[in-house]
mmCIF file of C-alpha atoms and ligand atoms in Angstrom:
data_model
loop_
_atom_site.group_PDB
_atom_site.id
_atom_site.type_symbol
_atom_site.label_atom_id
_atom_site.label_comp_id
_atom_site.label_asym_id
_atom_site.label_seq_id
_atom_site.Cartn_x
_atom_site.Cartn_y
_atom_site.Cartn_z
ATOM 1 C CA UNK X 15 -13.713 67.440 17.688
ATOM 2 C CA UNK X 16 -10.984 67.139 15.496
ATOM 3 C CA UNK X 17 -9.010 69.576 16.375
ATOM 4 C CA UNK X 18 -6.846 70.755 12.728
ATOM 5 C CA UNK X 19 -10.216 71.991 11.611
ATOM 6 C CA UNK X 20 -11.281 74.590 14.722
ATOM 7 C CA UNK X 21 -7.683 76.023 14.367
ATOM 8 C CA UNK X 22 -8.514 75.537 9.488
ATOM 9 C CA UNK X 23 -11.358 77.997 11.338
ATOM 10 C CA UNK X 24 -10.028 79.692 13.222
ATOM 11 C CA UNK X 25 -6.889 81.159 10.116
ATOM 12 C CA UNK X 26 -10.498 81.578 8.251
ATOM 13 C CA UNK X 27 -12.317 83.642 10.394
ATOM 14 C CA UNK X 28 -7.904 86.000 11.361
ATOM 15 C CA UNK X 29 -7.874 85.324 7.928
ATOM 16 C CA UNK X 30 -10.813 87.230 6.437
ATOM 17 C CA UNK X 31 -11.316 89.764 9.549
ATOM 18 C CA UNK X 32 -7.200 91.232 7.236
ATOM 19 C CA UNK X 33 -8.845 91.503 4.182
ATOM 20 C CA UNK X 34 -11.716 93.097 5.436
ATOM 21 C CA UNK X 35 -9.596 95.658 6.975
ATOM 22 C CA UNK X 36 -7.703 95.621 3.222
ATOM 23 C CA UNK X 37 -11.204 96.735 1.563
ATOM 24 C CA UNK X 38 -12.011 98.859 4.733
ATOM 25 C CA UNK X 39 -8.791 101.045 3.969
ATOM 26 C CA UNK X 40 -8.973 100.783 0.341
ATOM 27 C CA UNK X 41 -12.720 102.139 0.834
ATOM 28 C CA UNK X 42 -10.773 105.209 2.302
ATOM 29 C CA UNK X 43 -9.073 106.218 -0.304
ATOM 30 C CA UNK X 44 -8.904 109.412 -2.016
ATOM 31 C CA UNK X 45 -11.337 110.133 1.455
ATOM 32 C CA UNK X 46 -9.869 114.206 2.676
ATOM 33 C CA UNK X 47 -8.557 114.536 5.949
ATOM 34 C CA UNK X 48 -9.951 116.030 9.082
ATOM 35 C CA UNK X 49 -7.436 116.692 11.758
ATOM 36 C CA UNK X 50 -9.263 116.771 14.825
ATOM 37 C CA UNK X 51 -11.140 112.822 13.154
ATOM 38 C CA UNK X 52 -7.664 111.552 12.549
ATOM 39 C CA UNK X 53 -6.217 113.145 16.512
ATOM 40 C CA UNK X 54 -9.921 111.093 17.671
ATOM 41 C CA UNK X 55 -9.313 108.116 14.792
ATOM 42 C CA UNK X 56 -5.569 107.531 16.721
ATOM 43 C CA UNK X 57 -6.368 107.588 20.119
ATOM 44 C CA UNK X 58 -8.967 105.558 19.068
ATOM 45 C CA UNK X 59 -6.824 102.911 17.173
ATOM 46 C CA UNK X 60 -3.509 103.024 20.458
ATOM 47 C CA UNK X 61 -6.648 101.074 22.959
ATOM 48 C CA UNK X 62 -7.423 99.372 20.039
ATOM 49 C CA UNK X 63 -3.782 98.104 19.929
ATOM 50 C CA UNK X 64 -3.672 97.360 23.798
ATOM 51 C CA UNK X 65 -6.928 95.732 23.586
ATOM 52 C CA UNK X 66 -5.615 93.675 20.845
ATOM 53 C CA UNK X 67 -2.229 92.782 22.102
ATOM 54 C CA UNK X 68 -3.815 91.544 25.591
ATOM 55 C CA UNK X 69 -6.733 89.812 24.065
ATOM 56 C CA UNK X 70 -3.753 87.827 22.530
ATOM 57 C CA UNK X 71 -1.306 87.652 25.502
ATOM 58 C CA UNK X 72 -4.281 85.466 26.967
ATOM 59 C CA UNK X 73 -5.383 83.328 24.673
ATOM 60 C CA UNK X 74 -1.415 82.379 23.895
ATOM 61 C CA UNK X 75 -1.146 81.383 27.408
ATOM 62 C CA UNK X 76 -4.270 80.088 27.943
ATOM 63 C CA UNK X 77 -3.836 78.327 23.840
ATOM 64 C CA UNK X 78 -0.524 76.596 24.809
ATOM 65 C CA UNK X 79 -2.124 75.159 28.106
ATOM 66 C CA UNK X 80 -5.453 73.476 26.614
ATOM 67 C CA UNK X 81 -2.153 72.133 23.410
ATOM 68 C CA UNK X 82 0.856 71.337 24.609
ATOM 69 C CA UNK X 83 -1.281 70.011 28.293
ATOM 70 C CA UNK X 84 -2.391 66.978 26.611
ATOM 71 C CA UNK X 85 1.818 66.641 24.748
ATOM 72 C CA UNK X 86 1.956 63.091 24.093
ATOM 73 C CA UNK X 87 5.364 63.060 24.612
ATOM 74 C CA UNK X 88 5.811 61.429 27.692
ATOM 75 C CA UNK X 89 8.706 61.217 30.266
ATOM 76 C CA UNK X 90 11.871 59.406 27.401
ATOM 77 C CA UNK X 91 13.736 58.621 30.956
ATOM 78 C CA UNK X 92 13.153 55.225 33.126
ATOM 79 C CA UNK X 93 9.603 52.857 32.226
ATOM 80 C CA UNK X 94 6.360 54.496 31.088
ATOM 81 C CA UNK X 95 5.247 51.076 32.869
ATOM 82 C CA UNK X 96 2.992 50.809 30.421
ATOM 83 C CA UNK X 97 1.008 47.405 30.066
ATOM 84 C CA UNK X 98 2.002 47.160 26.050
ATOM 85 C CA UNK X 99 5.185 47.618 24.532
ATOM 86 C CA UNK X 100 6.397 47.663 21.333
ATOM 87 C CA UNK X 101 10.030 47.568 20.369
ATOM 88 C CA UNK X 102 10.191 49.642 16.617
ATOM 89 C CA UNK X 103 13.516 49.894 14.630
ATOM 90 C CA UNK X 104 13.532 51.945 11.192
ATOM 91 C CA UNK X 105 16.040 50.723 8.498
ATOM 92 C CA UNK X 106 16.582 51.317 5.159
ATOM 93 C CA UNK X 107 13.473 50.996 4.029
ATOM 94 C CA UNK X 108 11.888 49.351 6.362
ATOM 95 C CA UNK X 109 10.119 48.744 9.446
ATOM 96 C CA UNK X 110 10.730 46.313 12.633
ATOM 97 C CA UNK X 111 8.109 45.969 15.222
ATOM 98 C CA UNK X 112 7.700 43.344 17.670
ATOM 99 C CA UNK X 113 5.988 43.213 21.701
ATOM 100 C CA UNK X 114 8.966 43.780 24.246
ATOM 101 C CA UNK X 115 9.215 39.391 25.699
ATOM 102 C CA UNK X 116 7.978 37.652 22.091
ATOM 103 C CA UNK X 117 10.065 37.264 19.159
ATOM 104 C CA UNK X 118 10.656 39.431 16.414
ATOM 105 C CA UNK X 119 8.435 38.652 13.157
ATOM 106 C CA UNK X 120 5.692 37.537 14.777
ATOM 107 C CA UNK X 121 3.252 39.588 13.480
ATOM 108 C CA UNK X 122 2.149 42.527 16.110
ATOM 109 C CA UNK X 123 -1.392 42.872 17.879
ATOM 110 C CA UNK X 124 -2.816 46.033 19.586
ATOM 111 C CA UNK X 125 -5.149 46.200 22.079
ATOM 112 C CA UNK X 126 -7.690 49.348 22.458
ATOM 113 C CA UNK X 127 -7.997 50.662 26.162
ATOM 114 C CA UNK X 128 -4.736 50.228 27.779
ATOM 115 C CA UNK X 129 -0.922 52.794 26.924
ATOM 116 C CA UNK X 130 0.765 51.400 24.570
ATOM 117 C CA UNK X 131 4.724 52.677 24.493
ATOM 118 C CA UNK X 132 6.916 52.048 21.815
ATOM 119 C CA UNK X 133 10.064 52.851 21.712
ATOM 120 C CA UNK X 134 11.107 54.335 18.599
ATOM 121 C CA UNK X 135 15.028 53.966 17.401
ATOM 122 C CA UNK X 136 17.530 54.156 14.185
ATOM 123 C CA UNK X 137 19.659 51.150 12.495
ATOM 124 C CA UNK X 138 21.454 53.870 9.973
ATOM 125 C CA UNK X 139 19.772 57.595 8.835
ATOM 126 C CA UNK X 140 16.852 59.580 10.872
ATOM 127 C CA UNK X 141 13.711 58.338 9.718
ATOM 128 C CA UNK X 142 10.196 59.758 11.110
ATOM 129 C CA UNK X 143 7.540 56.794 12.576
ATOM 130 C CA UNK X 144 4.354 57.920 12.137
ATOM 131 C CA UNK X 145 1.348 56.102 12.979
ATOM 132 C CA UNK X 146 -2.691 56.912 11.133
ATOM 133 C CA UNK X 147 -4.896 55.346 12.135
ATOM 134 C CA UNK X 148 -7.866 53.990 10.345
ATOM 135 C CA UNK X 149 -9.566 56.832 9.103
ATOM 136 C CA UNK X 150 -6.206 58.813 7.409
ATOM 137 C CA UNK X 151 -5.224 60.965 10.395
ATOM 138 C CA UNK X 152 -1.233 60.361 12.124
ATOM 139 C CA UNK X 153 -2.583 59.414 15.311
ATOM 140 C CA UNK X 154 1.360 59.855 16.907
ATOM 141 C CA UNK X 155 4.752 60.668 16.121
ATOM 142 C CA UNK X 156 8.398 60.460 16.662
ATOM 143 C CA UNK X 157 12.075 61.489 15.570
ATOM 144 C CA UNK X 158 13.920 56.995 14.808
ATOM 145 C CA UNK X 159 17.124 58.687 15.194
ATOM 146 C CA UNK X 160 20.468 55.821 15.712
ATOM 147 C CA UNK X 161 21.556 56.050 18.669
ATOM 148 C CA UNK X 162 18.343 57.376 20.605
ATOM 149 C CA UNK X 163 15.454 55.465 22.053
ATOM 150 C CA UNK X 164 12.354 58.321 21.254
ATOM 151 C CA UNK X 165 9.402 56.866 23.876
ATOM 152 C CA UNK X 166 5.847 57.356 22.324
ATOM 153 C CA UNK X 167 2.255 56.252 24.240
ATOM 154 C CA UNK X 168 -0.411 56.019 23.118
ATOM 155 C CA UNK X 169 -3.740 54.832 24.087
ATOM 156 C CA UNK X 170 -5.475 53.061 21.081
ATOM 157 C CA UNK X 171 -9.388 54.128 20.992
ATOM 158 C CA UNK X 172 -10.617 52.754 17.702
ATOM 159 C CA UNK X 173 -9.888 49.437 16.520
ATOM 160 C CA UNK X 174 -8.219 48.834 13.397
ATOM 161 C CA UNK X 175 -5.850 48.437 10.515
ATOM 162 C CA UNK X 176 -3.049 51.736 11.578
ATOM 163 C CA UNK X 177 -0.873 52.153 8.858
ATOM 164 C CA UNK X 178 2.983 52.913 9.534
ATOM 165 C CA UNK X 179 4.874 55.953 6.927
ATOM 166 C CA UNK X 180 8.260 57.621 7.189
ATOM 167 C CA UNK X 181 7.908 61.435 8.201
ATOM 168 C CA UNK X 182 11.558 61.547 6.897
ATOM 169 C CA UNK X 183 13.099 61.548 3.237
ATOM 170 C CA UNK X 184 16.017 59.418 4.652
ATOM 171 C CA UNK X 185 16.976 58.195 0.666
ATOM 172 C CA UNK X 186 15.653 56.094 -2.526
ATOM 173 C CA UNK X 187 13.318 53.811 -0.780
ATOM 174 C CA UNK X 188 11.438 55.720 1.886
ATOM 175 C CA UNK X 189 7.874 56.552 -0.380
ATOM 176 C CA UNK X 190 7.607 53.054 0.138
ATOM 177 C CA UNK X 191 9.455 52.140 3.754
ATOM 178 C CA UNK X 192 5.560 51.250 4.831
ATOM 179 C CA UNK X 193 3.576 48.754 7.376
ATOM 180 C CA UNK X 194 0.815 47.580 9.568
ATOM 181 C CA UNK X 195 -0.525 45.855 12.460
ATOM 182 C CA UNK X 196 -3.220 45.689 13.674
ATOM 183 C CA UNK X 197 -5.797 46.947 16.952
ATOM 184 C CA UNK X 198 -8.444 45.170 18.117
ATOM 185 C CA UNK X 199 -11.478 45.680 21.615
ATOM 186 C CA UNK X 200 -9.767 43.216 24.043
ATOM 187 C CA UNK X 201 -12.993 40.657 23.419
ATOM 188 C CA UNK X 202 -11.304 40.408 20.754
ATOM 189 C CA UNK X 203 -14.004 42.500 18.703
HETATM 190 CU CU1 LIG A 20 12.087 57.418 4.441
#
């Protein structure tokens, strides 16, 4: 299930309901008002408003819990005990990515199935570090800020070529500030 598509459908249904409400009101324009009917309508609409308020309130808490429970930003202090740790430095206008304990410049190669900790910082100005999955969707993203190590934990499930792009405008070379790396299955597949 792709959350973006679900949210898109919910938004469309919501917009459709609002449109239907407007169409109903337009269709009632010019009809003479009946005092008793108006009183009854007011009572009914007050009950509807209360019911809708509680439905929205419950929806807010359930939706917040369901979506933020899996929030991908981990504890920022202390070690995360991930098997793979990648140090990321954003600079105008390139990404330097190296596996902890390996020399900088080695080809970055990650495997599926075990968590990867990305420690993201910047050598100059703020950048936006985003990893795009092979299907073109953003897998994870966080800010790259000078003086801070922003940690993000991600377990790759799909092998393939992943792209890194900058999501925060950082100067003339922002758009081509791109790099890529491969993710394979642990068996090498
Ligand atoms: Cu940028």
